[in-house]
mmCIF file of C-alpha atoms in Angstrom:
data_model
loop_
_atom_site.group_PDB
_atom_site.id
_atom_site.type_symbol
_atom_site.label_atom_id
_atom_site.label_comp_id
_atom_site.label_asym_id
_atom_site.label_seq_id
_atom_site.Cartn_x
_atom_site.Cartn_y
_atom_site.Cartn_z
ATOM 1 C CA MET H 25 -30.395 1.432 34.469
ATOM 2 C CA PHE H 26 -28.902 1.451 30.854
ATOM 3 C CA ASP H 27 -25.308 0.061 30.792
ATOM 4 C CA TYR H 28 -23.580 2.677 28.598
ATOM 5 C CA THR H 29 -20.209 1.229 29.033
ATOM 6 C CA ASN H 30 -21.195 -2.342 28.021
ATOM 7 C CA TYR H 31 -23.159 -0.802 24.993
ATOM 8 C CA PHE H 32 -20.140 1.006 23.631
ATOM 9 C CA GLU H 33 -17.958 -1.933 24.255
ATOM 10 C CA THR H 34 -20.247 -4.126 22.294
ATOM 11 C CA GLU H 35 -20.318 -1.628 19.431
ATOM 12 C CA LEU H 36 -16.417 -1.514 19.299
ATOM 13 C CA GLY H 37 -16.238 -5.266 19.503
ATOM 14 C CA GLN H 38 -18.510 -5.502 16.452
ATOM 15 C CA LEU H 39 -16.370 -2.936 14.589
ATOM 16 C CA LYS H 40 -13.247 -4.906 15.347
ATOM 17 C CA GLN H 41 -14.886 -8.131 14.058
ATOM 18 C CA ARG H 42 -15.835 -6.317 10.871
ATOM 19 C CA GLY H 43 -12.187 -5.258 10.435
ATOM 20 C CA GLY H 44 -13.143 -1.626 10.532
ATOM 21 C CA TYR H 45 -11.519 -0.664 13.811
ATOM 22 C CA ARG H 46 -8.923 1.965 13.288
ATOM 23 C CA THR H 47 -5.620 2.261 15.215
ATOM 24 C CA PHE H 48 -3.190 5.159 15.212
ATOM 25 C CA LEU H 49 0.618 4.777 14.666
ATOM 26 C CA ASP H 50 2.482 6.984 17.060
ATOM 27 C CA ILE H 51 5.045 8.766 14.865
ATOM 28 C CA GLU H 52 7.103 11.829 14.915
ATOM 29 C CA ARG H 53 7.949 13.583 11.583
ATOM 30 C CA ARG H 54 11.415 14.748 11.203
ATOM 31 C CA ALA H 55 11.820 18.106 9.603
ATOM 32 C CA GLY H 56 14.507 18.011 6.989
ATOM 33 C CA ALA H 57 14.492 14.265 6.811
ATOM 34 C CA PHE H 58 11.012 13.471 5.361
ATOM 35 C CA PRO H 59 9.781 10.752 4.457
ATOM 36 C CA GLN H 60 11.731 9.467 7.450
ATOM 37 C CA ALA H 61 10.004 9.547 10.876
ATOM 38 C CA LEU H 62 10.434 8.233 14.364
ATOM 39 C CA ARG H 63 8.043 5.465 15.544
ATOM 40 C CA HIS H 64 7.155 5.478 19.239
ATOM 41 C CA GLY H 65 5.692 2.668 21.308
ATOM 42 C CA PRO H 66 6.670 -0.078 23.760
ATOM 43 C CA GLY H 67 9.122 -2.396 21.836
ATOM 44 C CA ASN H 68 8.390 -0.794 18.522
ATOM 45 C CA SER H 69 10.307 2.590 18.627
ATOM 46 C CA GLY H 70 12.771 3.391 15.763
ATOM 47 C CA ARG H 71 13.064 4.996 12.349
ATOM 48 C CA ILE H 72 10.438 4.378 9.723
ATOM 49 C CA SER H 73 9.719 5.716 6.154
ATOM 50 C CA VAL H 74 6.219 7.097 5.633
ATOM 51 C CA TRP H 75 4.415 6.208 2.361
ATOM 52 C CA CYS H 76 0.868 7.429 3.071
ATOM 53 C CA SER H 77 1.233 11.083 3.847
ATOM 54 C CA ASN H 78 -1.106 13.750 2.407
ATOM 55 C CA ASP H 79 1.837 16.171 2.469
ATOM 56 C CA TYR H 80 2.141 15.312 -1.226
ATOM 57 C CA LEU H 81 4.884 17.792 -2.037
ATOM 58 C CA GLY H 82 6.713 17.878 1.207
ATOM 59 C CA MET H 83 5.825 21.452 1.745
ATOM 60 C CA GLY H 84 5.207 20.764 5.395
ATOM 61 C CA GLN H 85 9.079 20.992 5.918
ATOM 62 C CA HIS H 86 9.964 23.432 3.104
ATOM 63 C CA PRO H 87 12.393 26.027 4.369
ATOM 64 C CA LEU H 88 10.242 29.035 3.116
ATOM 65 C CA VAL H 89 7.238 27.583 4.998
ATOM 66 C CA LEU H 90 9.124 27.015 8.284
ATOM 67 C CA ALA H 91 10.564 30.460 8.084
ATOM 68 C CA ALA H 92 7.233 32.109 7.534
ATOM 69 C CA MET H 93 5.721 30.283 10.459
ATOM 70 C CA ARG H 94 8.647 31.214 12.827
ATOM 71 C CA GLN H 95 8.263 34.757 11.821
ATOM 72 C CA ALA H 96 4.482 34.741 12.482
ATOM 73 C CA LEU H 97 5.105 33.027 15.903
ATOM 74 C CA ASP H 98 7.380 35.848 16.820
ATOM 75 C CA GLU H 99 5.110 38.542 15.560
ATOM 76 C CA SER H 100 1.671 37.243 16.582
ATOM 77 C CA GLY H 101 2.060 34.501 19.061
ATOM 78 C CA ALA H 102 0.731 31.020 19.215
ATOM 79 C CA GLY H 103 -3.052 31.372 18.759
ATOM 80 C CA SER H 104 -5.377 33.687 16.926
ATOM 81 C CA GLY H 105 -7.275 34.834 20.153
ATOM 82 C CA GLY H 106 -10.748 34.275 18.957
ATOM 83 C CA SER H 107 -13.259 33.642 16.107
ATOM 84 C CA ARG H 108 -12.893 35.797 12.932
ATOM 85 C CA ASN H 109 -15.749 37.920 14.211
ATOM 86 C CA ILE H 110 -14.281 38.498 17.707
ATOM 87 C CA SER H 111 -10.728 39.612 17.683
ATOM 88 C CA GLY H 112 -9.436 36.522 15.640
ATOM 89 C CA ASN H 113 -9.232 38.205 12.226
ATOM 90 C CA ASN H 114 -5.439 38.322 11.802
ATOM 91 C CA HIS H 115 -3.871 40.037 8.931
ATOM 92 C CA TYR H 116 -2.348 36.685 7.776
ATOM 93 C CA HIS H 117 -5.945 35.521 7.269
ATOM 94 C CA VAL H 118 -6.792 38.392 5.079
ATOM 95 C CA LEU H 119 -3.503 37.967 3.029
ATOM 96 C CA LEU H 120 -4.091 34.224 2.538
ATOM 97 C CA GLU H 121 -7.746 34.668 1.407
ATOM 98 C CA GLN H 122 -6.687 37.353 -1.110
ATOM 99 C CA GLU H 123 -3.951 34.892 -2.339
ATOM 100 C CA LEU H 124 -6.353 32.051 -2.794
ATOM 101 C CA ALA H 125 -8.957 34.097 -4.561
ATOM 102 C CA ASP H 126 -6.366 35.254 -7.022
ATOM 103 C CA LEU H 127 -5.000 31.647 -7.452
ATOM 104 C CA HIS H 128 -8.502 30.546 -8.549
ATOM 105 C CA GLY H 129 -9.353 33.653 -10.480
ATOM 106 C CA ALA H 130 -12.285 34.255 -8.038
ATOM 107 C CA GLU H 131 -13.862 37.210 -6.572
ATOM 108 C CA SER H 132 -13.402 36.089 -2.972
ATOM 109 C CA ALA H 133 -12.204 33.303 -0.790
ATOM 110 C CA LEU H 134 -12.795 32.125 2.823
ATOM 111 C CA ILE H 135 -10.641 29.926 5.059
ATOM 112 C CA PHE H 136 -11.561 27.373 7.671
ATOM 113 C CA PRO H 137 -9.816 25.215 10.257
ATOM 114 C CA SER H 138 -10.077 22.270 7.867
ATOM 115 C CA GLY H 139 -11.195 21.064 4.532
ATOM 116 C CA TYR H 140 -13.856 18.996 6.209
ATOM 117 C CA VAL H 141 -15.316 22.024 7.953
ATOM 118 C CA ALA H 142 -15.126 23.983 4.690
ATOM 119 C CA ASN H 143 -17.314 21.517 2.779
ATOM 120 C CA ASP H 144 -19.715 20.950 5.580
ATOM 121 C CA ALA H 145 -20.178 24.632 6.231
ATOM 122 C CA ALA H 146 -20.396 25.800 2.637
ATOM 123 C CA LEU H 147 -22.745 23.122 1.414
ATOM 124 C CA THR H 148 -24.920 23.544 4.433
ATOM 125 C CA VAL H 149 -25.399 27.160 3.608
ATOM 126 C CA LEU H 150 -25.590 27.109 -0.207
ATOM 127 C CA ALA H 151 -27.986 24.187 -0.416
ATOM 128 C CA GLY H 152 -29.929 25.122 2.822
ATOM 129 C CA ARG H 153 -30.751 28.711 1.977
ATOM 130 C CA LEU H 154 -31.584 28.265 -1.650
ATOM 131 C CA PRO H 155 -35.519 27.677 -1.519
ATOM 132 C CA GLY H 156 -36.369 24.190 -2.699
ATOM 133 C CA CYS H 157 -32.847 23.490 -3.740
ATOM 134 C CA VAL H 158 -32.019 20.024 -5.160
ATOM 135 C CA VAL H 159 -28.439 18.739 -4.877
ATOM 136 C CA PHE H 160 -26.822 16.287 -7.234
ATOM 137 C CA SER H 161 -23.859 14.474 -5.687
ATOM 138 C CA ASP H 162 -21.351 11.965 -7.098
ATOM 139 C CA GLU H 163 -21.629 8.649 -5.267
ATOM 140 C CA LEU H 164 -17.955 8.747 -4.187
ATOM 141 C CA ASN H 165 -18.096 12.237 -2.845
ATOM 142 C CA HIS H 166 -16.100 12.809 0.467
ATOM 143 C CA ALA H 167 -17.807 12.413 3.783
ATOM 144 C CA SER H 168 -17.610 16.088 4.467
ATOM 145 C CA MET H 169 -19.613 16.951 1.276
ATOM 146 C CA ILE H 170 -22.218 14.301 2.324
ATOM 147 C CA ALA H 171 -22.434 15.819 5.655
ATOM 148 C CA GLY H 172 -22.934 19.286 4.390
ATOM 149 C CA ILE H 173 -25.688 18.197 2.107
ATOM 150 C CA ARG H 174 -27.296 16.257 4.865
ATOM 151 C CA HIS H 175 -27.163 19.239 7.218
ATOM 152 C CA SER H 176 -28.602 21.528 4.655
ATOM 153 C CA GLY H 177 -31.883 19.537 4.487
ATOM 154 C CA ALA H 178 -31.918 19.926 0.820
ATOM 155 C CA GLU H 179 -33.272 17.085 -1.486
ATOM 156 C CA LYS H 180 -30.477 15.089 -2.722
ATOM 157 C CA HIS H 181 -29.915 12.777 -5.852
ATOM 158 C CA VAL H 182 -26.849 10.575 -6.187
ATOM 159 C CA PHE H 183 -25.393 9.908 -9.663
ATOM 160 C CA ARG H 184 -23.124 7.136 -10.575
ATOM 161 C CA HIS H 185 -19.443 7.917 -10.089
ATOM 162 C CA ASN H 186 -18.120 10.078 -12.951
ATOM 163 C CA ASP H 187 -21.219 9.445 -15.033
ATOM 164 C CA ALA H 188 -22.206 12.672 -16.748
ATOM 165 C CA ASP H 189 -25.009 10.833 -18.556
ATOM 166 C CA HIS H 190 -26.535 9.694 -15.334
ATOM 167 C CA LEU H 191 -26.315 13.180 -14.017
ATOM 168 C CA GLU H 192 -28.070 14.516 -17.147
ATOM 169 C CA GLU H 193 -30.905 12.005 -16.633
ATOM 170 C CA LEU H 194 -31.344 13.116 -13.021
ATOM 171 C CA LEU H 195 -31.253 16.807 -13.851
ATOM 172 C CA ALA H 196 -33.675 16.338 -16.679
ATOM 173 C CA GLY H 197 -36.188 14.763 -14.270
ATOM 174 C CA THR H 198 -36.141 17.746 -11.976
ATOM 175 C CA ASP H 199 -38.390 20.720 -12.009
ATOM 176 C CA PRO H 200 -36.503 23.320 -14.130
ATOM 177 C CA ALA H 201 -37.717 26.120 -11.864
ATOM 178 C CA LEU H 202 -36.080 24.813 -8.800
ATOM 179 C CA PRO H 203 -32.465 25.875 -7.791
ATOM 180 C CA LYS H 204 -29.907 23.044 -8.204
ATOM 181 C CA ILE H 205 -26.397 22.423 -7.095
ATOM 182 C CA VAL H 206 -24.091 19.839 -8.739
ATOM 183 C CA ALA H 207 -21.335 18.731 -6.300
ATOM 184 C CA VAL H 208 -18.355 16.766 -7.336
ATOM 185 C CA GLU H 209 -14.553 16.192 -6.703
ATOM 186 C CA SER H 210 -11.881 16.582 -9.408
ATOM 187 C CA VAL H 211 -9.475 14.015 -8.087
ATOM 188 C CA TYR H 212 -10.925 11.104 -6.063
ATOM 189 C CA SER H 213 -8.188 10.094 -3.577
ATOM 190 C CA MET H 214 -9.285 6.519 -2.937
ATOM 191 C CA GLU H 215 -9.687 5.777 -6.721
ATOM 192 C CA SER H 216 -6.919 8.136 -7.933
ATOM 193 C CA ASP H 217 -9.192 8.958 -10.894
ATOM 194 C CA ILE H 218 -10.231 12.234 -12.434
ATOM 195 C CA ALA H 219 -13.783 13.412 -12.987
ATOM 196 C CA PRO H 220 -14.912 14.381 -16.393
ATOM 197 C CA LEU H 221 -14.987 17.955 -15.443
ATOM 198 C CA ALA H 222 -15.868 19.436 -18.896
ATOM 199 C CA GLN H 223 -18.804 17.168 -19.436
ATOM 200 C CA ILE H 224 -20.153 17.589 -16.034
ATOM 201 C CA ALA H 225 -19.795 21.455 -16.253
ATOM 202 C CA GLU H 226 -21.601 21.375 -19.590
ATOM 203 C CA VAL H 227 -24.455 19.280 -18.341
ATOM 204 C CA ALA H 228 -24.891 21.454 -15.214
ATOM 205 C CA ARG H 229 -24.949 24.563 -17.356
ATOM 206 C CA ARG H 230 -27.573 23.313 -19.670
ATOM 207 C CA HIS H 231 -29.829 22.658 -16.648
ATOM 208 C CA GLY H 232 -29.009 25.904 -14.834
ATOM 209 C CA ALA H 233 -27.394 24.258 -11.913
ATOM 210 C CA PHE H 234 -24.811 25.952 -9.583
ATOM 211 C CA THR H 235 -21.533 23.999 -9.566
ATOM 212 C CA TYR H 236 -19.440 23.100 -6.644
ATOM 213 C CA LEU H 237 -16.142 21.461 -6.998
ATOM 214 C CA ASP H 238 -13.906 19.873 -4.356
ATOM 215 C CA GLU H 239 -10.275 20.200 -5.459
ATOM 216 C CA VAL H 240 -8.512 19.112 -2.166
ATOM 217 C CA HIS H 241 -6.379 16.520 -3.996
ATOM 218 C CA ALA H 242 -5.630 18.837 -6.974
ATOM 219 C CA VAL H 243 -4.885 22.296 -5.544
ATOM 220 C CA GLY H 244 -1.138 22.919 -5.563
ATOM 221 C CA MET H 245 -0.703 19.683 -7.550
ATOM 222 C CA TYR H 246 -2.133 20.327 -10.976
ATOM 223 C CA GLY H 247 -2.879 23.380 -13.290
ATOM 224 C CA PRO H 248 -0.995 26.592 -13.839
ATOM 225 C CA GLY H 249 0.458 27.634 -10.476
ATOM 226 C CA GLY H 250 -1.209 24.699 -8.817
ATOM 227 C CA ALA H 251 -4.733 26.174 -9.410
ATOM 228 C CA GLY H 252 -6.237 22.692 -9.630
ATOM 229 C CA MET H 253 -7.532 20.195 -12.187
ATOM 230 C CA ALA H 254 -10.296 22.355 -13.458
ATOM 231 C CA ALA H 255 -7.636 25.009 -14.337
ATOM 232 C CA ARG H 256 -5.483 22.339 -15.874
ATOM 233 C CA LEU H 257 -8.346 21.116 -18.156
ATOM 234 C CA GLY H 258 -9.447 24.729 -19.064
ATOM 235 C CA VAL H 259 -12.798 24.505 -17.478
ATOM 236 C CA ARG H 260 -12.340 26.706 -14.415
ATOM 237 C CA ASP H 261 -15.173 28.911 -15.566
ATOM 238 C CA GLY H 262 -17.449 25.980 -15.460
ATOM 239 C CA TYR H 263 -17.443 25.806 -11.681
ATOM 240 C CA ASP H 264 -18.925 28.528 -9.359
ATOM 241 C CA ILE H 265 -17.271 27.353 -6.126
ATOM 242 C CA ILE H 266 -13.762 25.766 -5.714
ATOM 243 C CA GLN H 267 -13.107 24.145 -2.367
ATOM 244 C CA GLY H 268 -9.631 23.259 -1.454
ATOM 245 C CA THR H 269 -7.402 22.335 1.476
ATOM 246 C CA LEU H 270 -4.230 23.806 2.883
ATOM 247 C CA ALA H 271 -3.245 20.493 4.446
ATOM 248 C CA LYS H 272 -2.235 18.440 1.422
ATOM 249 C CA ALA H 273 -0.058 19.920 -1.351
ATOM 250 C CA PHE H 274 0.342 23.100 0.673
ATOM 251 C CA GLY H 275 1.580 21.037 3.680
ATOM 252 C CA VAL H 276 0.062 22.884 6.645
ATOM 253 C CA ALA H 277 -3.633 22.811 7.779
ATOM 254 C CA GLY H 278 -6.978 24.392 7.012
ATOM 255 C CA GLY H 279 -9.536 24.497 4.170
ATOM 256 C CA TYR H 280 -11.137 27.125 1.985
ATOM 257 C CA VAL H 281 -13.752 28.008 -0.490
ATOM 258 C CA ALA H 282 -13.354 30.527 -3.405
ATOM 259 C CA GLY H 283 -15.982 31.835 -5.685
ATOM 260 C CA PRO H 284 -18.321 34.677 -6.344
ATOM 261 C CA ALA H 285 -18.254 37.351 -3.669
ATOM 262 C CA ALA H 286 -21.928 37.137 -2.809
ATOM 263 C CA ALA H 287 -21.741 33.364 -2.384
ATOM 264 C CA ILE H 288 -18.700 33.526 -0.283
ATOM 265 C CA ASP H 289 -20.096 36.334 1.798
ATOM 266 C CA ALA H 290 -23.331 34.304 2.381
ATOM 267 C CA ILE H 291 -21.157 31.340 3.620
ATOM 268 C CA ARG H 292 -19.180 33.788 5.817
ATOM 269 C CA SER H 293 -22.385 35.307 7.243
ATOM 270 C CA PHE H 294 -24.544 32.264 7.736
ATOM 271 C CA ALA H 295 -22.359 29.102 8.366
ATOM 272 C CA SER H 296 -22.296 28.292 12.063
ATOM 273 C CA ALA H 297 -19.147 26.199 11.604
ATOM 274 C CA PHE H 298 -17.301 29.472 10.572
ATOM 275 C CA ILE H 299 -18.993 32.080 12.919
ATOM 276 C CA PHE H 300 -18.644 30.003 16.073
ATOM 277 C CA THR H 301 -15.055 28.564 15.838
ATOM 278 C CA THR H 302 -11.704 29.842 16.599
ATOM 279 C CA SER H 303 -9.787 30.917 13.557
ATOM 280 C CA LEU H 304 -6.570 29.350 12.298
ATOM 281 C CA PRO H 305 -3.483 30.216 14.233
ATOM 282 C CA PRO H 306 -1.482 33.084 12.443
ATOM 283 C CA THR H 307 1.432 30.707 12.197
ATOM 284 C CA VAL H 308 -0.585 28.241 10.119
ATOM 285 C CA ALA H 309 -2.047 30.933 7.937
ATOM 286 C CA ALA H 310 1.499 32.374 7.417
ATOM 287 C CA GLY H 311 2.862 28.969 6.498
ATOM 288 C CA ALA H 312 0.013 28.242 4.063
ATOM 289 C CA LEU H 313 0.534 31.668 2.497
ATOM 290 C CA ALA H 314 4.174 30.905 1.941
ATOM 291 C CA ALA H 315 3.446 27.533 0.409
ATOM 292 C CA VAL H 316 0.598 28.880 -1.874
ATOM 293 C CA ARG H 317 2.906 31.598 -3.079
ATOM 294 C CA HIS H 318 5.887 29.261 -3.599
ATOM 295 C CA LEU H 319 3.882 26.771 -5.608
ATOM 296 C CA ARG H 320 2.465 29.444 -7.846
ATOM 297 C CA ARG H 321 6.110 30.218 -8.872
ATOM 298 C CA SER H 322 7.611 26.740 -8.863
ATOM 299 C CA ASP H 323 6.840 23.724 -10.967
ATOM 300 C CA ALA H 324 9.764 21.736 -9.698
ATOM 301 C CA GLU H 325 7.954 19.941 -6.964
ATOM 302 C CA ARG H 326 5.071 18.988 -9.244
ATOM 303 C CA GLU H 327 7.466 17.687 -11.924
ATOM 304 C CA GLN H 328 9.407 15.623 -9.354
ATOM 305 C CA LEU H 329 6.135 14.046 -7.954
ATOM 306 C CA ARG H 330 5.034 13.086 -11.425
ATOM 307 C CA ALA H 331 8.224 11.350 -12.054
ATOM 308 C CA LYS H 332 8.114 9.490 -8.742
ATOM 309 C CA SER H 333 4.509 8.420 -9.173
ATOM 310 C CA MET H 334 5.046 7.189 -12.725
ATOM 311 C CA LEU H 335 8.135 5.078 -11.595
ATOM 312 C CA LEU H 336 6.172 3.514 -8.774
ATOM 313 C CA HIS H 337 3.209 2.773 -11.121
ATOM 314 C CA GLU H 338 5.607 1.154 -13.662
ATOM 315 C CA LEU H 339 7.178 -1.040 -11.019
ATOM 316 C CA LEU H 340 4.052 -2.223 -9.648
ATOM 317 C CA ARG H 341 2.647 -2.928 -13.142
ATOM 318 C CA GLU H 342 5.782 -5.059 -14.047
ATOM 319 C CA ARG H 343 5.189 -7.105 -10.894
ATOM 320 C CA GLY H 344 1.512 -7.649 -11.503
ATOM 321 C CA ILE H 345 0.414 -5.886 -8.366
ATOM 322 C CA PRO H 346 -3.038 -4.418 -8.930
ATOM 323 C CA VAL H 347 -3.693 -0.750 -8.858
ATOM 324 C CA VAL H 348 -7.146 0.753 -8.965
ATOM 325 C CA SER H 349 -6.118 3.618 -11.277
ATOM 326 C CA GLU H 350 -3.030 5.365 -12.735
ATOM 327 C CA ALA H 351 -4.762 8.565 -13.584
ATOM 328 C CA ALA H 352 -3.342 10.745 -10.697
ATOM 329 C CA HIS H 353 -0.498 10.945 -8.261
ATOM 330 C CA ILE H 354 -1.972 8.600 -5.688
ATOM 331 C CA VAL H 355 -1.124 4.914 -6.057
ATOM 332 C CA PRO H 356 -4.092 2.876 -4.673
ATOM 333 C CA VAL H 357 -2.966 -0.658 -4.335
ATOM 334 C CA LEU H 358 -5.888 -3.087 -4.382
ATOM 335 C CA VAL H 359 -5.951 -5.864 -1.726
ATOM 336 C CA GLY H 360 -9.610 -6.632 -1.590
ATOM 337 C CA ASP H 361 -9.829 -8.008 1.831
ATOM 338 C CA SER H 362 -9.791 -6.120 5.131
ATOM 339 C CA ALA H 363 -7.801 -8.674 7.163
ATOM 340 C CA ARG H 364 -5.238 -9.103 4.365
ATOM 341 C CA CYS H 365 -4.953 -5.398 3.912
ATOM 342 C CA ARG H 366 -4.103 -5.157 7.643
ATOM 343 C CA ASP H 367 -1.703 -8.019 7.317
ATOM 344 C CA VAL H 368 0.150 -6.449 4.342
ATOM 345 C CA ALA H 369 0.345 -3.199 6.106
ATOM 346 C CA ASP H 370 1.731 -4.644 9.258
ATOM 347 C CA GLU H 371 4.278 -6.716 7.284
ATOM 348 C CA LEU H 372 5.550 -3.717 5.411
ATOM 349 C CA LEU H 373 5.900 -1.843 8.702
ATOM 350 C CA ASN H 374 7.417 -4.525 10.932
ATOM 351 C CA SER H 375 9.582 -6.264 8.481
ATOM 352 C CA TYR H 376 10.689 -3.329 6.217
ATOM 353 C CA GLY H 377 9.944 -0.117 8.083
ATOM 354 C CA TYR H 378 7.618 1.225 5.570
ATOM 355 C CA TYR H 379 4.444 2.757 6.995
ATOM 356 C CA VAL H 380 1.283 2.555 4.682
ATOM 357 C CA GLN H 381 -2.106 2.866 6.449
ATOM 358 C CA PRO H 382 -4.668 0.140 5.289
ATOM 359 C CA ILE H 383 -7.928 1.708 3.957
ATOM 360 C CA ASN H 384 -10.917 -0.490 4.897
ATOM 361 C CA ALA H 385 -14.711 -0.111 4.856
ATOM 362 C CA PRO H 386 -16.485 2.304 5.346
ATOM 363 C CA SER H 387 -13.797 4.564 3.640
ATOM 364 C CA VAL H 388 -14.034 2.177 0.650
ATOM 365 C CA PRO H 389 -16.635 -0.445 -0.292
ATOM 366 C CA VAL H 390 -16.198 -3.958 1.263
ATOM 367 C CA GLY H 391 -14.158 -6.059 -1.084
ATOM 368 C CA SER H 392 -12.180 -3.078 -2.445
ATOM 369 C CA GLU H 393 -9.863 -2.669 0.662
ATOM 370 C CA ARG H 394 -6.468 -1.098 -0.390
ATOM 371 C CA LEU H 395 -3.209 0.539 0.535
ATOM 372 C CA ARG H 396 -3.289 4.212 -0.418
ATOM 373 C CA VAL H 397 0.364 4.869 -1.319
ATOM 374 C CA THR H 398 1.627 8.396 -1.770
ATOM 375 C CA PRO H 399 5.200 8.850 -3.116
ATOM 376 C CA THR H 400 6.547 12.291 -2.874
ATOM 377 C CA PRO H 401 9.322 14.296 -4.431
ATOM 378 C CA LEU H 402 11.331 13.499 -1.307
ATOM 379 C CA HIS H 403 11.252 9.668 -1.896
ATOM 380 C CA SER H 404 14.452 8.826 -3.811
ATOM 381 C CA ASP H 405 14.351 6.601 -6.849
ATOM 382 C CA GLU H 406 16.245 3.994 -4.898
ATOM 383 C CA GLU H 407 13.633 4.098 -1.993
ATOM 384 C CA ILE H 408 10.837 3.654 -4.497
ATOM 385 C CA VAL H 409 12.510 0.624 -6.045
ATOM 386 C CA ALA H 410 13.089 -0.817 -2.537
ATOM 387 C CA PHE H 411 9.515 -0.211 -1.614
ATOM 388 C CA ALA H 412 8.305 -2.013 -4.708
ATOM 389 C CA HIS H 413 10.504 -4.992 -3.897
ATOM 390 C CA ALA H 414 9.204 -5.166 -0.461
ATOM 391 C CA LEU H 415 5.592 -4.916 -1.542
ATOM 392 C CA ASP H 416 6.361 -7.733 -4.117
ATOM 393 C CA ALA H 417 7.678 -9.944 -1.555
ATOM 394 C CA THR H 418 4.895 -9.407 0.835
ATOM 395 C CA TRP H 419 2.456 -10.105 -2.027
ATOM 396 C CA THR H 420 3.960 -13.349 -2.548
ATOM 397 C CA ARG H 421 4.070 -14.131 1.232
ATOM 398 C CA PHE H 422 0.251 -13.759 1.477
ATOM 399 C CA GLY H 423 -0.519 -15.356 -1.785
ATOM 400 C CA LEU H 424 -2.358 -12.377 -3.179
ATOM 401 C CA PRO H 425 -3.652 -12.487 -6.789
ATOM 402 C CA ARG H 426 -1.560 -10.764 -9.491
ATOM 403 C CA LEU H 427 -2.289 -9.299 -12.872
ATOM 404 C CA ARG H 428 -0.575 -10.587 -15.945
ATOM 405 C CA LEU H 429 0.866 -7.741 -18.106
ATOM 406 C CA ASP H 430 -1.484 -8.813 -20.863
ATOM 407 C CA ASP H 431 -4.305 -8.201 -18.394
ATOM 408 C CA VAL H 432 -3.594 -4.441 -18.428
ATOM 409 C CA THR H 433 -4.965 -2.816 -21.330
ATOM 410 C CA SER H 434 -3.139 -0.150 -23.409
ATOM 411 C CA ASP H 435 -5.777 2.348 -22.222
ATOM 412 C CA GLU H 436 -5.009 1.674 -18.616
ATOM 413 C CA VAL H 437 -1.360 2.091 -19.145
ATOM 414 C CA GLU H 438 -1.900 5.321 -21.161
ATOM 415 C CA ALA H 439 -3.986 6.579 -18.260
ATOM 416 C CA GLY H 440 -0.714 7.035 -16.373
ATOM 417 C CA GLY H 441 0.206 9.581 -18.892
ATOM 418 C CA VAL H 442 -2.407 11.871 -17.290
ATOM 419 C CA ILE H 443 0.100 12.317 -14.410
ATOM 420 C CA ALA H 444 2.619 13.526 -16.803
ATOM 421 C CA ARG H 445 0.402 15.919 -18.651
ATOM 422 C CA ALA H 446 -1.379 17.397 -15.714
ATOM 423 C CA SER H 447 0.724 20.312 -14.761
#
């Protein structure tokens, strides 16, 4: 008889040896006190400071969001009661989709339980139902996009990261009569870099390709009213589908796609991941709606975040601590070794009370392991300075390599200006 338990134990043991085994920190976010949280666990309980949250603007505890969710809870109860097709189509869902479509200047929008599901479902339908479709995907696209393309069964070509010339070569070598989809992200969270959206859109247009843009790390963060990086750069019309999340800048949960009515309706009508799943709780949809509406009116949170990100980048640059990119709000601190990455994260947590999750393979390539640091508007300048001091001391303790100031080119320093110009 096959020993199932032993098989999985062996698999997990190998994963641990490779340094890829993930552990969870048991924390309790404190509304009104973010980035403070409570850490739970035997002998390890106490207050910590969170430095790796995707709640980029702190909207997860914004009074308007909390009030909207309380009202929806009183009005509609805890759950939606079913799928969108069977009793679960709450009015908050309809209002949220209308708001998201308007945010992106799109004909229609469709919400999902998560951004992962949105990408998987949308790309499965779009690429899977177009006859003979060929998909062109950036090599660093998120796992959810890769899953959707794979599930579609479409032919796929991968182009070098942010390389519009390589994309051009691949498109030029494809039968012009075949339908084509170009799928990219705008802000890549592990690299904190920004795609050349204008060039990619132009290349796709010349070859008659349908364009799909993942803006999960940009919606709410960049562009007029938080409409995303494509809107910020003036190339929104170059992308047919915008995919976004409600779980990062908007601080709640869920994902969505926005675009032409026929394409969105096709996803609604054919995506199993939409048809056969329970819809978002009305409380979540109401909170997301409040967050989207607030960030369409307010630039204050975005301006504060830019200032915090730029301060942390400057402090790390002064200390020679290597950062992958300064182009966006995320601060990816390069460690380059999975064991050391875990050691640095443990030291920051246990000695200083700073929680930063180490990012190891397969999320990033082996040898590029990093800490993905996300300052927010709610981290004070004093806290940012203290965090930089702690990271500096930890860097010294483990003997990690540093950059000299003259190793950082003027172009790399100037890249930080994108943060300041991106609203």
